[in-house]
PDB file of C-alpha atoms in Angstrom:
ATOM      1  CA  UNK A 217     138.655 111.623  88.568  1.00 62.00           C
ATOM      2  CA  UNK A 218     139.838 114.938  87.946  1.00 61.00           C
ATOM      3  CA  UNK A 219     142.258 116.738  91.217  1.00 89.00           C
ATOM      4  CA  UNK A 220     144.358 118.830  92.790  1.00 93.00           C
ATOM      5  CA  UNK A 221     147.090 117.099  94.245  1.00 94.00           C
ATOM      6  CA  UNK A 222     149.501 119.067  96.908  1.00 93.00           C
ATOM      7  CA  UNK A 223     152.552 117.270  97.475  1.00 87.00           C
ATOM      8  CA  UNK A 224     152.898 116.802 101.388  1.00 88.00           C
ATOM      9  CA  UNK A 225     150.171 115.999 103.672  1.00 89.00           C
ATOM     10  CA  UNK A 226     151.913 117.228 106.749  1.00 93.00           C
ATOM     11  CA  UNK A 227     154.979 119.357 106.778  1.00 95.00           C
ATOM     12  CA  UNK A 228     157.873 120.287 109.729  1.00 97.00           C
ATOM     13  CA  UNK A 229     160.309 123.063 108.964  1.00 97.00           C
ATOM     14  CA  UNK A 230     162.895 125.022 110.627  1.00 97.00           C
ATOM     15  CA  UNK A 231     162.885 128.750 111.339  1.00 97.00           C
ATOM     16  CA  UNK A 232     164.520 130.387 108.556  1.00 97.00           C
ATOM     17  CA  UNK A 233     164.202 127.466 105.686  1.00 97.00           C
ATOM     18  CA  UNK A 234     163.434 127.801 102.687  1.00 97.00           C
ATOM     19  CA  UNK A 235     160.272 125.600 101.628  1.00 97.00           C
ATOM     20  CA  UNK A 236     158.180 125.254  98.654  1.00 97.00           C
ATOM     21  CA  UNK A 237     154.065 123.996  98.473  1.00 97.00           C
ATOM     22  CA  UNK A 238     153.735 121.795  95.242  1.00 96.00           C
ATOM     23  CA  UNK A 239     150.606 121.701  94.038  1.00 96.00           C
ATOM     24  CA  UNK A 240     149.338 120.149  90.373  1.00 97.00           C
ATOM     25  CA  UNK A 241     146.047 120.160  89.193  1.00 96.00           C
ATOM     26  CA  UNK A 242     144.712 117.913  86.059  1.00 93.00           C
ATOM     27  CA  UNK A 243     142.059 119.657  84.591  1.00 90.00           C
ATOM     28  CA  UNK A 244     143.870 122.186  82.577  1.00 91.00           C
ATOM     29  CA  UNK A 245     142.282 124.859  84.135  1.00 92.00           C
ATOM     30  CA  UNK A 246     143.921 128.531  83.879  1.00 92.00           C
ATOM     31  CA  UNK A 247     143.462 129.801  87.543  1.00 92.00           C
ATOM     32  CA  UNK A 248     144.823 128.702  90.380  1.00 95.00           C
ATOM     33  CA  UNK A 249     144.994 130.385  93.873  1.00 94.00           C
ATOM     34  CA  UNK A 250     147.154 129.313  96.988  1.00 96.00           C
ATOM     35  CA  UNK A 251     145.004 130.036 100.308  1.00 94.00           C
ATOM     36  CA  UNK A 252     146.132 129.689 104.376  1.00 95.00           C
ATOM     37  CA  UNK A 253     143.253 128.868 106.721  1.00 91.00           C
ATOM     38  CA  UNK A 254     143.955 129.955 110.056  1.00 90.00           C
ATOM     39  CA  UNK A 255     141.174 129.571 112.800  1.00 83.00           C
ATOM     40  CA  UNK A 256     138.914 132.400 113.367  1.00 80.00           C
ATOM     41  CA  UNK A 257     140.564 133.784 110.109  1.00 83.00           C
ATOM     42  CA  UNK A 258     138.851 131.292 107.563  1.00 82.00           C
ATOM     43  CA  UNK A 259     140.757 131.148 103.979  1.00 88.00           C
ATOM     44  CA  UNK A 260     142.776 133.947 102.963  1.00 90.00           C
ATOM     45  CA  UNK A 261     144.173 134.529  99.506  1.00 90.00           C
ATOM     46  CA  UNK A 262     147.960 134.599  99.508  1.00 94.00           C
ATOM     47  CA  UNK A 263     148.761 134.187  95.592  1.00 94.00           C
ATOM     48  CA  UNK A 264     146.647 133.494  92.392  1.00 93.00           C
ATOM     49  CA  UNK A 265     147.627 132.983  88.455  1.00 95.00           C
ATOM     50  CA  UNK A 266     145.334 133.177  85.411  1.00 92.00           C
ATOM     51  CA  UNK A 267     147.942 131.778  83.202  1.00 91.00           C
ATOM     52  CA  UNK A 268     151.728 130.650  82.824  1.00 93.00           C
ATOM     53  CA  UNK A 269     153.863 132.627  84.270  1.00 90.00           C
ATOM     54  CA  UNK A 270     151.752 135.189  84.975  1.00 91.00           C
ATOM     55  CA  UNK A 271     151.421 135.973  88.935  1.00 92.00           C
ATOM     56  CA  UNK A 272     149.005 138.264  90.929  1.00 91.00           C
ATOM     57  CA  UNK A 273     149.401 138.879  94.865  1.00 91.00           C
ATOM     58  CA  UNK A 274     146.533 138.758  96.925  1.00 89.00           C
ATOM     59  CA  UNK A 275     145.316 139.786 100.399  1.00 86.00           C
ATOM     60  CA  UNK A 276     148.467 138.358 102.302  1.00 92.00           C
ATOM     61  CA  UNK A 277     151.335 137.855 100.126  1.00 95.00           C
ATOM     62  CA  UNK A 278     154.000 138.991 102.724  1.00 95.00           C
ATOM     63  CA  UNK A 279     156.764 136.272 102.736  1.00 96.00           C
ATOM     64  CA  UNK A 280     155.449 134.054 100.105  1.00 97.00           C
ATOM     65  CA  UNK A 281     156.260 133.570  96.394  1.00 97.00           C
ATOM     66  CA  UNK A 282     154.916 131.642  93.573  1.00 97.00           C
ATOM     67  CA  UNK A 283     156.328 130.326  90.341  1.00 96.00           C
ATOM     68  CA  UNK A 284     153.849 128.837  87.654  1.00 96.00           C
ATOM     69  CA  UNK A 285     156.287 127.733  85.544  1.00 95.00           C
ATOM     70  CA  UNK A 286     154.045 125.293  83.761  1.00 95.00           C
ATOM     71  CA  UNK A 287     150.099 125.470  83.373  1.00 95.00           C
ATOM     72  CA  UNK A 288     149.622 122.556  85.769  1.00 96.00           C
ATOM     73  CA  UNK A 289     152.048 123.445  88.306  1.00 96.00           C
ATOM     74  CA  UNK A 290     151.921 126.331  91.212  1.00 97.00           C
ATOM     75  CA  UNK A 291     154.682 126.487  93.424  1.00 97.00           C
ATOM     76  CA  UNK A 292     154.244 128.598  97.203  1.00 97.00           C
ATOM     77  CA  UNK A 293     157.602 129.312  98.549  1.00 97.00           C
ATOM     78  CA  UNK A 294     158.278 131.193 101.824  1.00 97.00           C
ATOM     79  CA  UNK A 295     161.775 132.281 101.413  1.00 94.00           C
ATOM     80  CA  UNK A 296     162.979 132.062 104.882  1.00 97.00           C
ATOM     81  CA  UNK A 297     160.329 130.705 107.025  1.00 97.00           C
ATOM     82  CA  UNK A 298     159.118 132.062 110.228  1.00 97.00           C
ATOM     83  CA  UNK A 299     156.831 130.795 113.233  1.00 97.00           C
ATOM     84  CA  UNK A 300     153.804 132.806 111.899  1.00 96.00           C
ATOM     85  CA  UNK A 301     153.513 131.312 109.214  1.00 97.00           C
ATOM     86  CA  UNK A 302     152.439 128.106 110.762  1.00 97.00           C
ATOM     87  CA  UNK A 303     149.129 127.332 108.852  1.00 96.00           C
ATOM     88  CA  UNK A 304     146.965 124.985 106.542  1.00 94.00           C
ATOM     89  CA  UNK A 305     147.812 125.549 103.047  1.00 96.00           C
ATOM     90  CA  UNK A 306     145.392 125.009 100.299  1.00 94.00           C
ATOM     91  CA  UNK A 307     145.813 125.313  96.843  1.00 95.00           C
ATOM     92  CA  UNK A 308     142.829 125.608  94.427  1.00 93.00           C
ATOM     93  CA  UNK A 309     141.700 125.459  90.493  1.00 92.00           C
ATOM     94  CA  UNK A 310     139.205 127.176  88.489  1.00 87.00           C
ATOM     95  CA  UNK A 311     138.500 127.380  85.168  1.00 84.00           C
ATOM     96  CA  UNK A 312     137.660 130.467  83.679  1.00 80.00           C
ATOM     97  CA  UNK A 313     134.264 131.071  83.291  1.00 72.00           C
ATOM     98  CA  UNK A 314     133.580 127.733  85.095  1.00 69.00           C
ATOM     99  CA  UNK A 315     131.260 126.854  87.988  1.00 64.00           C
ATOM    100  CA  UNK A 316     133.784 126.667  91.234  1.00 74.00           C
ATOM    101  CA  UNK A 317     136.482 125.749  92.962  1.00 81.00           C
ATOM    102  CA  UNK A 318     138.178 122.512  92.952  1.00 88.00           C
ATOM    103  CA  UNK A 319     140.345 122.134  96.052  1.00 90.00           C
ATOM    104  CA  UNK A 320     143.805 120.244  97.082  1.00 91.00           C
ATOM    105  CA  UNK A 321     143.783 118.333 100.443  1.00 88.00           C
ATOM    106  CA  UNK A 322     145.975 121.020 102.038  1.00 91.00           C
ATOM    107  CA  UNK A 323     149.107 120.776 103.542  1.00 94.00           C
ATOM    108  CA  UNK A 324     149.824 121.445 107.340  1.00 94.00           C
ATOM    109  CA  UNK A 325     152.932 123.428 107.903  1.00 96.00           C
ATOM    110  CA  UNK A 326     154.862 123.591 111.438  1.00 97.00           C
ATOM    111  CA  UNK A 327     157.667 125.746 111.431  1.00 97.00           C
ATOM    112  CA  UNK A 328     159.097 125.284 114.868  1.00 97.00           C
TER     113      UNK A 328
ATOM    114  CA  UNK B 288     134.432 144.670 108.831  1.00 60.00           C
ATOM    115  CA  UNK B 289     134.218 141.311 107.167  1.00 77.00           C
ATOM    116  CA  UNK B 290     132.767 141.718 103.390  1.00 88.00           C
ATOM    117  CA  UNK B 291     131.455 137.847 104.152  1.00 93.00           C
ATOM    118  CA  UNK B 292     129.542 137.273 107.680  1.00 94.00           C
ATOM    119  CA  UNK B 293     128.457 133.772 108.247  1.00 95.00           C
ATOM    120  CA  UNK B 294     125.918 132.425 110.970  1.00 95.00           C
ATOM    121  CA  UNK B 295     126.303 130.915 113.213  1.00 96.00           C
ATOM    122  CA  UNK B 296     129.501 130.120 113.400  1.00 93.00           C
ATOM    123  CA  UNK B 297     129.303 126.758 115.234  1.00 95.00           C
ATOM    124  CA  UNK B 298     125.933 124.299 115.210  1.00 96.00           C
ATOM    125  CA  UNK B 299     124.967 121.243 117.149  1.00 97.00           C
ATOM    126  CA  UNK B 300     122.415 119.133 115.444  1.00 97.00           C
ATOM    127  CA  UNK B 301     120.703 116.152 116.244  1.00 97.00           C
ATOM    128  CA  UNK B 302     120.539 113.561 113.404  1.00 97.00           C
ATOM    129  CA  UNK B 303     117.405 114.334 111.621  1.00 97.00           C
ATOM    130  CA  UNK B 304     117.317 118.140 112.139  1.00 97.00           C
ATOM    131  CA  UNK B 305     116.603 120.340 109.189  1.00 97.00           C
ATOM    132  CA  UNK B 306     119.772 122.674 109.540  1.00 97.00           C
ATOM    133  CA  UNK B 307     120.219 126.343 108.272  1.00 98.00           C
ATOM    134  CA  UNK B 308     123.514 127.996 107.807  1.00 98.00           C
ATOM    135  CA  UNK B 309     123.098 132.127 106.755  1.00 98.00           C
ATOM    136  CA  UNK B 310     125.810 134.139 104.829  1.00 97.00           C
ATOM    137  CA  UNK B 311     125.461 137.910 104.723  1.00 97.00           C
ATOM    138  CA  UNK B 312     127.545 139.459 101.946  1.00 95.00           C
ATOM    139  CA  UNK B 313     128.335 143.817 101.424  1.00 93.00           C
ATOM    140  CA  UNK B 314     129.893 143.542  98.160  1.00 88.00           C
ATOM    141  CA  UNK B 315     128.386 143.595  94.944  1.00 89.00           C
ATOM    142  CA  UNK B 316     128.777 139.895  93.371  1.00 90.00           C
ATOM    143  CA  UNK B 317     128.525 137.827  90.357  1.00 87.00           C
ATOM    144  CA  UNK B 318     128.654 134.733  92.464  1.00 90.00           C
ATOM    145  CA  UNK B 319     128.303 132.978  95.612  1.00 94.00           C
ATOM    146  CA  UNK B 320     129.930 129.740  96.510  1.00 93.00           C
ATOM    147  CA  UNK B 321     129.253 126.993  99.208  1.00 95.00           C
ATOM    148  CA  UNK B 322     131.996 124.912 100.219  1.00 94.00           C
ATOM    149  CA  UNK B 323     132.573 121.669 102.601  1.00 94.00           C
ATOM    150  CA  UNK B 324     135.874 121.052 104.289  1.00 91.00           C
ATOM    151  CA  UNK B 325     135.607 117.756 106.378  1.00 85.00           C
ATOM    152  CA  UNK B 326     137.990 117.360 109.251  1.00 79.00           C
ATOM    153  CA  UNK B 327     140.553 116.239 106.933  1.00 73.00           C
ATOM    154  CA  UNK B 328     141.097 119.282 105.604  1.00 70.00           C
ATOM    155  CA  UNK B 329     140.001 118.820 102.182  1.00 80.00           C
ATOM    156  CA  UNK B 330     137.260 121.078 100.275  1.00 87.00           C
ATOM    157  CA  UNK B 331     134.688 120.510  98.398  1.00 87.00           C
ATOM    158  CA  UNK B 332     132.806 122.779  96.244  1.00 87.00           C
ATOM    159  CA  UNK B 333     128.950 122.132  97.002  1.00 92.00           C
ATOM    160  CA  UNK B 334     126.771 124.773  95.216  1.00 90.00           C
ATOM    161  CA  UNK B 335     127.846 127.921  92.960  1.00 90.00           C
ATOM    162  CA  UNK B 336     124.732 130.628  93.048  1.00 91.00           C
ATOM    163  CA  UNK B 337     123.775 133.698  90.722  1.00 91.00           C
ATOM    164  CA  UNK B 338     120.166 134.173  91.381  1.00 92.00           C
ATOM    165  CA  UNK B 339     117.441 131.975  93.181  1.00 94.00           C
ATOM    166  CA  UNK B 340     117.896 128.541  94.497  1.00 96.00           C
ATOM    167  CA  UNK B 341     119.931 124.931  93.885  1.00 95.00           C
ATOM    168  CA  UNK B 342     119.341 121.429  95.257  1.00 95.00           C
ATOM    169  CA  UNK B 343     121.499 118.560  95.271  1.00 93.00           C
ATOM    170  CA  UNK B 344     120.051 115.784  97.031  1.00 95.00           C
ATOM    171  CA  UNK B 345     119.870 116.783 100.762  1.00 97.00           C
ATOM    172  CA  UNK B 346     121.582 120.159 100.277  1.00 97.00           C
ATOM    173  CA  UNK B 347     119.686 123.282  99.148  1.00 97.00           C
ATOM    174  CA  UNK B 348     120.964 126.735  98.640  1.00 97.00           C
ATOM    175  CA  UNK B 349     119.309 130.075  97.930  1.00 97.00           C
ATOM    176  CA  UNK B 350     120.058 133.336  97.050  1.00 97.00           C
ATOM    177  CA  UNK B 351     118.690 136.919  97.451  1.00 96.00           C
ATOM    178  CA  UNK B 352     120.532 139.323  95.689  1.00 94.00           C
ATOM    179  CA  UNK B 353     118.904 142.103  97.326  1.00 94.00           C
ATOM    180  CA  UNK B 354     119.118 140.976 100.495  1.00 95.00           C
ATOM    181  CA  UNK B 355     122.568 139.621  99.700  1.00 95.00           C
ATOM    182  CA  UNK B 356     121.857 137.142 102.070  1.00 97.00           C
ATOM    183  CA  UNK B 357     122.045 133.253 101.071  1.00 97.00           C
ATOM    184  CA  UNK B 358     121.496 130.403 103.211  1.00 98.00           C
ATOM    185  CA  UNK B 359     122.262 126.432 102.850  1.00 98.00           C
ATOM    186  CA  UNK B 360     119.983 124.156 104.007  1.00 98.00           C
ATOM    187  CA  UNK B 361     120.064 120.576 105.052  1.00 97.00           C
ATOM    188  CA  UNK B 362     117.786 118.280 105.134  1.00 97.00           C
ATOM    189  CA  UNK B 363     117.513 115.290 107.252  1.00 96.00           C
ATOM    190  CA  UNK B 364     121.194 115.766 108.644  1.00 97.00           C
ATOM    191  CA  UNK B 365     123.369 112.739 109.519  1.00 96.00           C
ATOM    192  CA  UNK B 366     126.502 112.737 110.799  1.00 95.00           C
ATOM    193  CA  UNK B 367     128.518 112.613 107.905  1.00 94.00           C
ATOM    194  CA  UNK B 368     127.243 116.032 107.179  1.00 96.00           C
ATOM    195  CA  UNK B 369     129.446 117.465 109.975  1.00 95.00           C
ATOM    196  CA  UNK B 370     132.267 119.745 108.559  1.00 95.00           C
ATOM    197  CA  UNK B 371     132.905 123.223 107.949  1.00 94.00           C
ATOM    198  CA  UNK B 372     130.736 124.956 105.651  1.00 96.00           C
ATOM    199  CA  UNK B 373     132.563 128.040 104.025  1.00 95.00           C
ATOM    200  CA  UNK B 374     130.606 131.097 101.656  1.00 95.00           C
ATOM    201  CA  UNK B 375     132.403 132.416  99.490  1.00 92.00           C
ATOM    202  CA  UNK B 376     131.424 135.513  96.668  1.00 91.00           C
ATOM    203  CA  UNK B 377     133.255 136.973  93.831  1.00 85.00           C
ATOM    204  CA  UNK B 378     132.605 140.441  92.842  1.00 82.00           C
ATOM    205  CA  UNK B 379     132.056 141.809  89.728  1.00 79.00           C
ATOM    206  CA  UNK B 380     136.572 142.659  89.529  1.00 73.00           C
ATOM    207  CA  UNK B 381     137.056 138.387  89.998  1.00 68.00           C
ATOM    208  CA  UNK B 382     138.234 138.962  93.909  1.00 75.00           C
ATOM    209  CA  UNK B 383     137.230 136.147  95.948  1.00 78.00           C
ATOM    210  CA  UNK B 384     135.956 136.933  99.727  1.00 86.00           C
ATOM    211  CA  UNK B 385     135.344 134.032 101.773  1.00 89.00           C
ATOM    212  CA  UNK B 386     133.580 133.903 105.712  1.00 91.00           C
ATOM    213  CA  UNK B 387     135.228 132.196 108.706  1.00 90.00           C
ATOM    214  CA  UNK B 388     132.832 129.093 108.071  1.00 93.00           C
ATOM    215  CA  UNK B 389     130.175 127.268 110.271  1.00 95.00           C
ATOM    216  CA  UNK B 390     131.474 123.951 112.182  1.00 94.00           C
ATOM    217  CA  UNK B 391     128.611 121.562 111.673  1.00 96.00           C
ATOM    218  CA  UNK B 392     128.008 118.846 114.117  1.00 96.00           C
ATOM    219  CA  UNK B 393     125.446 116.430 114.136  1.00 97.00           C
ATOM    220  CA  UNK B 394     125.016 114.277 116.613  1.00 97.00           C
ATOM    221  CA  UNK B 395     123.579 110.239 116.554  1.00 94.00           C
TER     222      UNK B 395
END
């Protein structure tokens, strides 16, 4: 059963940390996109990569990073986090060309 | 202005109730998604549309391109058909635009 697997479920962090969103899909697919869902907001695009190594921002990329280091791997990484960016983090796969979106479970982030 | 306006944005149904959920769209596309995010938090990609209409068991979804309107219909709703349903288009430069979503409940 093919997947995108984000590491943590549920996540807690301190103002100021630094944390990083795993996420690893098994489909071999060139795209992937990291999303935050806030209510009223719906799913907005923070980073996206067609290919290793190869980054793009998108609508909200303030604070955040990304490493795609390898083609199954794409890392989110607030550098020092802050209150605001409380939110559900999804990560997602395409492949090029291909018919949609397949999604990770999300991870809920607290930063208290 | 939203380039992705979905309605309504919350829906009570009774078990049984043919449901429609509408997505208006201003951009020019070269494909609309429907997605399902149960409670969980998880999404599913349901239907991906470029012209006309798609069933998959209870679910159908249409398309007018002119209208740039789709809907997604359900047939015979239970209650494991509540969730979130999300629309989604890409335009013709690969950007993704997605709507706030519909909360679906149906109710035994």
């Amino acid at each position: 059963d093919v997947k995108v697997t984000q590491s943590s479920r549920y996540l807690v962090k301190r103002t100021g940390e630094k944390v990083f969103l795993e996420c690893v899909q098994d489909m071999d697919h060139e795209n992937m996109f990291w999303y935050r869902q806030d209510p009223g907001l719906g799913l907005r695009l923070i980073y996206f990569s067609y290919d290793v190594k190869m980054k793009e921002k998108g609508d909200i990329p303030e604070g955040y990073s990304v490493s795609r280091e390898k083609k199954e791997r794409f890392s989110l990484i607030l550098e020092s986090a802050s209150t605001n960016q409380t939110s559900m983090y999804l990560c997602a796969s395409r492949q090029t060309g291909g018919d949609g979106y397949t999604f990770g479970s999300g991870t809920r982030l607290t930063v208290v | 202005k939203n380039e992705v306006e979905q309605s309504p944005q919350n829906l009570t149904a009774q078990e049984g109730e043919f449901i429609t959920i509408n997505c208006s769209y201003s951009v020019g596309i070269s494909a609309l998604h429907w997605l399902q995010q149960h409670p969980g938090g998880g999404i599913v990609s349901l239907f991906m549309l470029s012209s006309g209409k798609k069933k998959h068991g209870r679910l159908i979804a249409t398309i007018n391109i002119q209208e740039k309107h789709s809907s997604l219909h359900i047939t015979a709703s239970h209650p494991r058909d509540s969730a979130v349903y999300i629309c989604a288009v890409r335009n013709t430069g690969n950007q993704f635009y997605f709507g706030t979503g519909t909360s679906l409940t149906v109710i035994p």
